[in-house]
Amino acid sequence: MTDLFGGAAPYYAKYRTDHPDRAIEHLARTFGPDGTVLDLGCGPGTVAIPLARSVREVLAVDPDEEMLETGRRLAAEVRNIRWLRGDSTRLRELPAFGHIVMGRSFHWMDRRAVLAELDELLPPGGAVALVGPGREPVEEPWEPTMRRVREQFDANTFTATNSFQASGEHPHDVLVTSPFSELESAMYEHRVTYDVDAVIGLQLSYSYSAPARLGDRLEPFKEAAGKALLDLDPSGTWEYTVATEVLIARRPAG
């Protein structure tokens, strides 16, 4: 992976929806209290920080130094997270780990190559965990409006090579044909409320509309987004249900 999120870290930390406690508890049960877990593409610690209290150690790895610095600041009192710069092409350079968790970062990777390498690096019993939207995610109520705004600013076209968007191949389908073909899935729902500022902040947390990508179009983008959102709903408030999937993949027994 390359640095795709220039300037996005503070928006990511503030406006991305936290994972439900039950999803983090599911991961903690999977990894166990003695687990050393690699959080690959950790961002500002959305998974790493809450997970750290339930495992031995988290290796929080990301290619973006701003994301890592934000995570270090948010987890200043957490002693069992190591914040390391790296990516999916440098797994062998990392300290040893017993399990791996990935959020939306997985779709930026050469997924089959990563899973093949993990088959060599993970010990027996090591799990691959994905956390994020399920196979049929529900679109946010503001997304059609924001998509049109992003298109106006040419900020809606970036697609990662080998991503689900590019290949049409869902992570489930990639995993089931990998060495980690034994899958276990659970869904967890929670209600969230967003206002205009939060929806705009969410746009700025995405790779395709991050501040660095928008450049000198940032302020016009924010102004256009705010107007479009209030045209959509003058109350400027949206509540909806977020469904988070925890997908655990293991090598088949025997």
mmCIF file of C-alpha atoms in Angstrom, residues 56-247:
data_model
loop_
_atom_site.group_PDB
_atom_site.id
_atom_site.type_symbol
_atom_site.label_atom_id
_atom_site.label_comp_id
_atom_site.label_asym_id
_atom_site.label_seq_id
_atom_site.Cartn_x
_atom_site.Cartn_y
_atom_site.Cartn_z
ATOM 1 C CA ARG A 56 -0.953 -9.321 25.373
ATOM 2 C CA GLU A 57 0.212 -6.901 22.659
ATOM 3 C CA VAL A 58 -0.936 -5.171 19.486
ATOM 4 C CA LEU A 59 1.440 -4.319 16.646
ATOM 5 C CA ALA A 60 -0.296 -1.328 15.077
ATOM 6 C CA VAL A 61 1.112 -0.958 11.550
ATOM 7 C CA ASP A 62 0.260 1.677 8.952
ATOM 8 C CA PRO A 63 2.105 3.340 6.032
ATOM 9 C CA ASP A 64 0.885 6.817 7.021
ATOM 10 C CA GLU A 65 2.967 8.467 9.750
ATOM 11 C CA GLU A 66 0.192 10.973 10.496
ATOM 12 C CA MET A 67 -2.183 8.097 11.252
ATOM 13 C CA LEU A 68 0.404 6.518 13.558
ATOM 14 C CA GLU A 69 1.088 9.791 15.360
ATOM 15 C CA THR A 70 -2.626 10.337 15.897
ATOM 16 C CA GLY A 71 -2.892 6.814 17.310
ATOM 17 C CA ARG A 72 0.074 7.365 19.630
ATOM 18 C CA ARG A 73 -1.564 10.520 20.957
ATOM 19 C CA LEU A 74 -4.954 8.884 21.484
ATOM 20 C CA ALA A 75 -3.352 5.879 23.212
ATOM 21 C CA ALA A 76 -0.745 7.741 25.240
ATOM 22 C CA GLU A 77 -1.559 5.721 28.377
ATOM 23 C CA VAL A 78 -1.770 2.341 26.617
ATOM 24 C CA ARG A 79 1.513 0.497 27.075
ATOM 25 C CA ASN A 80 0.985 -2.674 25.055
ATOM 26 C CA ILE A 81 0.648 -1.156 21.572
ATOM 27 C CA ARG A 82 3.686 -0.799 19.324
ATOM 28 C CA TRP A 83 3.063 1.773 16.583
ATOM 29 C CA LEU A 84 5.126 0.804 13.526
ATOM 30 C CA ARG A 85 5.355 2.205 10.032
ATOM 31 C CA GLY A 86 4.916 -0.478 7.398
ATOM 32 C CA ASP A 87 2.508 -2.070 4.976
ATOM 33 C CA SER A 88 1.363 -5.357 3.490
ATOM 34 C CA THR A 89 4.458 -5.650 1.285
ATOM 35 C CA ARG A 90 6.834 -5.696 4.285
ATOM 36 C CA LEU A 91 5.303 -8.290 6.583
ATOM 37 C CA ARG A 92 8.576 -10.171 7.049
ATOM 38 C CA GLU A 93 10.204 -7.053 8.495
ATOM 39 C CA LEU A 94 7.749 -6.951 11.404
ATOM 40 C CA PRO A 95 8.126 -8.542 14.845
ATOM 41 C CA ALA A 96 6.525 -11.963 15.207
ATOM 42 C CA PHE A 97 2.752 -12.062 15.670
ATOM 43 C CA GLY A 98 0.219 -14.784 16.357
ATOM 44 C CA HIS A 99 -2.895 -13.335 14.724
ATOM 45 C CA ILE A 100 -3.800 -10.533 12.333
ATOM 46 C CA VAL A 101 -6.764 -8.172 12.126
ATOM 47 C CA MET A 102 -7.572 -5.831 9.241
ATOM 48 C CA GLY A 103 -10.350 -3.344 8.763
ATOM 49 C CA ARG A 104 -11.088 -1.667 5.467
ATOM 50 C CA SER A 105 -7.346 -1.769 4.777
ATOM 51 C CA PHE A 106 -7.654 -5.280 3.347
ATOM 52 C CA HIS A 107 -9.213 -4.044 0.109
ATOM 53 C CA TRP A 108 -6.127 -1.926 -0.683
ATOM 54 C CA MET A 109 -3.832 -4.937 -0.673
ATOM 55 C CA ASP A 110 -2.821 -7.640 -3.120
ATOM 56 C CA ARG A 111 -5.060 -9.854 -1.065
ATOM 57 C CA ARG A 112 -4.087 -13.274 -2.360
ATOM 58 C CA ALA A 113 -0.392 -12.510 -2.072
ATOM 59 C CA VAL A 114 -0.866 -11.257 1.493
ATOM 60 C CA LEU A 115 -2.815 -14.359 2.525
ATOM 61 C CA ALA A 116 -0.208 -16.664 0.976
ATOM 62 C CA GLU A 117 2.524 -14.867 2.920
ATOM 63 C CA LEU A 118 0.487 -14.999 6.116
ATOM 64 C CA ASP A 119 0.230 -18.761 5.667
ATOM 65 C CA GLU A 120 4.019 -18.828 6.055
ATOM 66 C CA LEU A 121 4.173 -16.310 8.908
ATOM 67 C CA LEU A 122 1.245 -17.164 11.173
ATOM 68 C CA PRO A 123 1.764 -20.022 13.643
ATOM 69 C CA PRO A 124 -0.603 -23.000 13.831
ATOM 70 C CA GLY A 125 -3.917 -21.752 15.180
ATOM 71 C CA GLY A 126 -3.259 -18.208 13.992
ATOM 72 C CA ALA A 127 -6.395 -16.390 12.835
ATOM 73 C CA VAL A 128 -7.021 -13.814 10.129
ATOM 74 C CA ALA A 129 -9.786 -11.407 11.168
ATOM 75 C CA LEU A 130 -11.576 -8.798 9.077
ATOM 76 C CA VAL A 131 -13.763 -6.097 10.634
ATOM 77 C CA GLY A 132 -16.080 -3.906 8.593
ATOM 78 C CA PRO A 133 -19.234 -3.855 6.486
ATOM 79 C CA GLY A 134 -20.733 -7.194 5.521
ATOM 80 C CA ARG A 135 -21.403 -8.572 2.078
ATOM 81 C CA GLU A 136 -24.432 -6.318 1.570
ATOM 82 C CA PRO A 137 -23.721 -3.057 3.428
ATOM 83 C CA VAL A 138 -26.496 -0.500 3.900
ATOM 84 C CA GLU A 139 -25.709 2.806 2.225
ATOM 85 C CA GLU A 140 -25.619 5.858 4.484
ATOM 86 C CA PRO A 141 -28.639 8.142 3.984
ATOM 87 C CA TRP A 142 -26.453 10.994 2.756
ATOM 88 C CA GLU A 143 -24.226 8.956 0.427
ATOM 89 C CA PRO A 144 -26.043 9.594 -2.901
ATOM 90 C CA THR A 145 -25.863 13.343 -2.218
ATOM 91 C CA MET A 146 -22.202 13.221 -1.189
ATOM 92 C CA ARG A 147 -21.339 11.069 -4.193
ATOM 93 C CA ARG A 148 -22.639 13.799 -6.484
ATOM 94 C CA VAL A 149 -20.597 16.430 -4.623
ATOM 95 C CA ARG A 150 -17.451 14.303 -4.845
ATOM 96 C CA GLU A 151 -18.024 13.848 -8.561
ATOM 97 C CA GLN A 152 -18.212 17.638 -8.966
ATOM 98 C CA PHE A 153 -14.755 17.871 -7.407
ATOM 99 C CA ASP A 154 -13.294 14.848 -9.233
ATOM 100 C CA ALA A 155 -12.888 13.133 -5.872
ATOM 101 C CA ASN A 156 -14.909 9.989 -6.461
ATOM 102 C CA THR A 157 -12.896 7.967 -8.921
ATOM 103 C CA PHE A 158 -9.936 6.468 -7.055
ATOM 104 C CA THR A 159 -10.056 2.673 -6.935
ATOM 105 C CA ALA A 160 -7.340 0.452 -5.559
ATOM 106 C CA THR A 161 -5.832 -2.178 -7.822
ATOM 107 C CA ASN A 162 -7.179 -5.592 -6.803
ATOM 108 C CA SER A 163 -9.770 -3.964 -4.528
ATOM 109 C CA PHE A 164 -13.313 -5.274 -4.260
ATOM 110 C CA GLN A 165 -14.450 -2.243 -6.271
ATOM 111 C CA ALA A 166 -11.951 -3.013 -9.030
ATOM 112 C CA SER A 167 -12.229 -6.798 -9.141
ATOM 113 C CA GLY A 168 -15.781 -7.375 -7.924
ATOM 114 C CA GLU A 169 -14.392 -10.148 -5.710
ATOM 115 C CA HIS A 170 -15.683 -9.917 -2.157
ATOM 116 C CA PRO A 171 -13.294 -10.655 0.756
ATOM 117 C CA HIS A 172 -15.361 -13.760 1.613
ATOM 118 C CA ASP A 173 -14.648 -15.144 -1.845
ATOM 119 C CA VAL A 174 -10.943 -14.341 -1.611
ATOM 120 C CA LEU A 175 -10.633 -16.003 1.783
ATOM 121 C CA VAL A 176 -12.512 -19.168 0.906
ATOM 122 C CA THR A 177 -9.993 -19.911 -1.858
ATOM 123 C CA SER A 178 -6.995 -19.071 0.372
ATOM 124 C CA PRO A 179 -5.123 -21.174 2.949
ATOM 125 C CA PHE A 180 -7.510 -19.610 5.528
ATOM 126 C CA SER A 181 -10.683 -21.076 4.077
ATOM 127 C CA GLU A 182 -12.533 -21.976 7.275
ATOM 128 C CA LEU A 183 -14.776 -18.955 7.895
ATOM 129 C CA GLU A 184 -16.840 -17.802 10.863
ATOM 130 C CA SER A 185 -18.959 -14.653 10.587
ATOM 131 C CA ALA A 186 -20.951 -12.584 13.079
ATOM 132 C CA MET A 187 -22.813 -9.284 12.626
ATOM 133 C CA TYR A 188 -23.190 -6.550 15.224
ATOM 134 C CA GLU A 189 -25.492 -3.536 14.864
ATOM 135 C CA HIS A 190 -25.571 -0.149 16.570
ATOM 136 C CA ARG A 191 -27.304 3.167 15.992
ATOM 137 C CA VAL A 192 -25.299 6.277 15.145
ATOM 138 C CA THR A 193 -26.217 9.946 14.646
ATOM 139 C CA TYR A 194 -24.382 12.305 12.287
ATOM 140 C CA ASP A 195 -24.785 16.042 11.782
ATOM 141 C CA VAL A 196 -23.573 18.129 8.833
ATOM 142 C CA ASP A 197 -20.075 18.677 10.256
ATOM 143 C CA ALA A 198 -19.698 14.965 10.967
ATOM 144 C CA VAL A 199 -20.790 13.949 7.465
ATOM 145 C CA ILE A 200 -18.327 16.409 5.921
ATOM 146 C CA GLY A 201 -15.612 15.172 8.289
ATOM 147 C CA LEU A 202 -16.360 11.630 7.217
ATOM 148 C CA GLN A 203 -15.799 12.583 3.565
ATOM 149 C CA LEU A 204 -12.410 14.030 4.499
ATOM 150 C CA SER A 205 -11.451 10.724 6.144
ATOM 151 C CA TYR A 206 -11.734 8.846 2.831
ATOM 152 C CA SER A 207 -8.746 8.295 0.554
ATOM 153 C CA TYR A 208 -10.503 9.679 -2.518
ATOM 154 C CA SER A 209 -11.595 12.915 -0.816
ATOM 155 C CA ALA A 210 -8.820 13.359 1.761
ATOM 156 C CA PRO A 211 -7.552 16.925 2.247
ATOM 157 C CA ALA A 212 -4.316 16.254 0.356
ATOM 158 C CA ARG A 213 -6.260 14.944 -2.625
ATOM 159 C CA LEU A 214 -8.579 17.961 -2.645
ATOM 160 C CA GLY A 215 -5.734 20.456 -2.199
ATOM 161 C CA ASP A 216 -6.894 24.026 -2.819
ATOM 162 C CA ARG A 217 -10.401 22.696 -3.484
ATOM 163 C CA LEU A 218 -10.836 21.749 0.175
ATOM 164 C CA GLU A 219 -12.789 24.787 1.367
ATOM 165 C CA PRO A 220 -15.041 24.927 -1.747
ATOM 166 C CA PHE A 221 -15.683 21.197 -1.282
ATOM 167 C CA LYS A 222 -16.717 21.685 2.348
ATOM 168 C CA GLU A 223 -18.985 24.585 1.398
ATOM 169 C CA ALA A 224 -20.636 22.644 -1.433
ATOM 170 C CA ALA A 225 -21.070 19.582 0.770
ATOM 171 C CA GLY A 226 -22.672 21.599 3.545
ATOM 172 C CA LYS A 227 -25.150 23.223 1.171
ATOM 173 C CA ALA A 228 -26.050 19.912 -0.462
ATOM 174 C CA LEU A 229 -26.616 18.242 2.901
ATOM 175 C CA LEU A 230 -28.955 20.978 4.128
ATOM 176 C CA ASP A 231 -30.821 20.816 0.832
ATOM 177 C CA LEU A 232 -31.196 17.076 1.440
ATOM 178 C CA ASP A 233 -32.521 17.552 4.988
ATOM 179 C CA PRO A 234 -32.792 21.019 6.557
ATOM 180 C CA SER A 235 -32.581 19.470 10.031
ATOM 181 C CA GLY A 236 -28.962 18.591 9.278
ATOM 182 C CA THR A 237 -29.186 15.392 11.340
ATOM 183 C CA TRP A 238 -29.246 11.745 10.284
ATOM 184 C CA GLU A 239 -29.627 8.607 12.385
ATOM 185 C CA TYR A 240 -29.115 5.143 10.977
ATOM 186 C CA THR A 241 -28.059 1.623 11.901
ATOM 187 C CA VAL A 242 -24.498 0.499 11.207
ATOM 188 C CA ALA A 243 -23.900 -3.225 10.784
ATOM 189 C CA THR A 244 -20.352 -4.423 11.483
ATOM 190 C CA GLU A 245 -19.170 -7.861 10.459
ATOM 191 C CA VAL A 246 -16.437 -9.742 12.274
ATOM 192 C CA LEU A 247 -15.121 -12.366 9.867
#
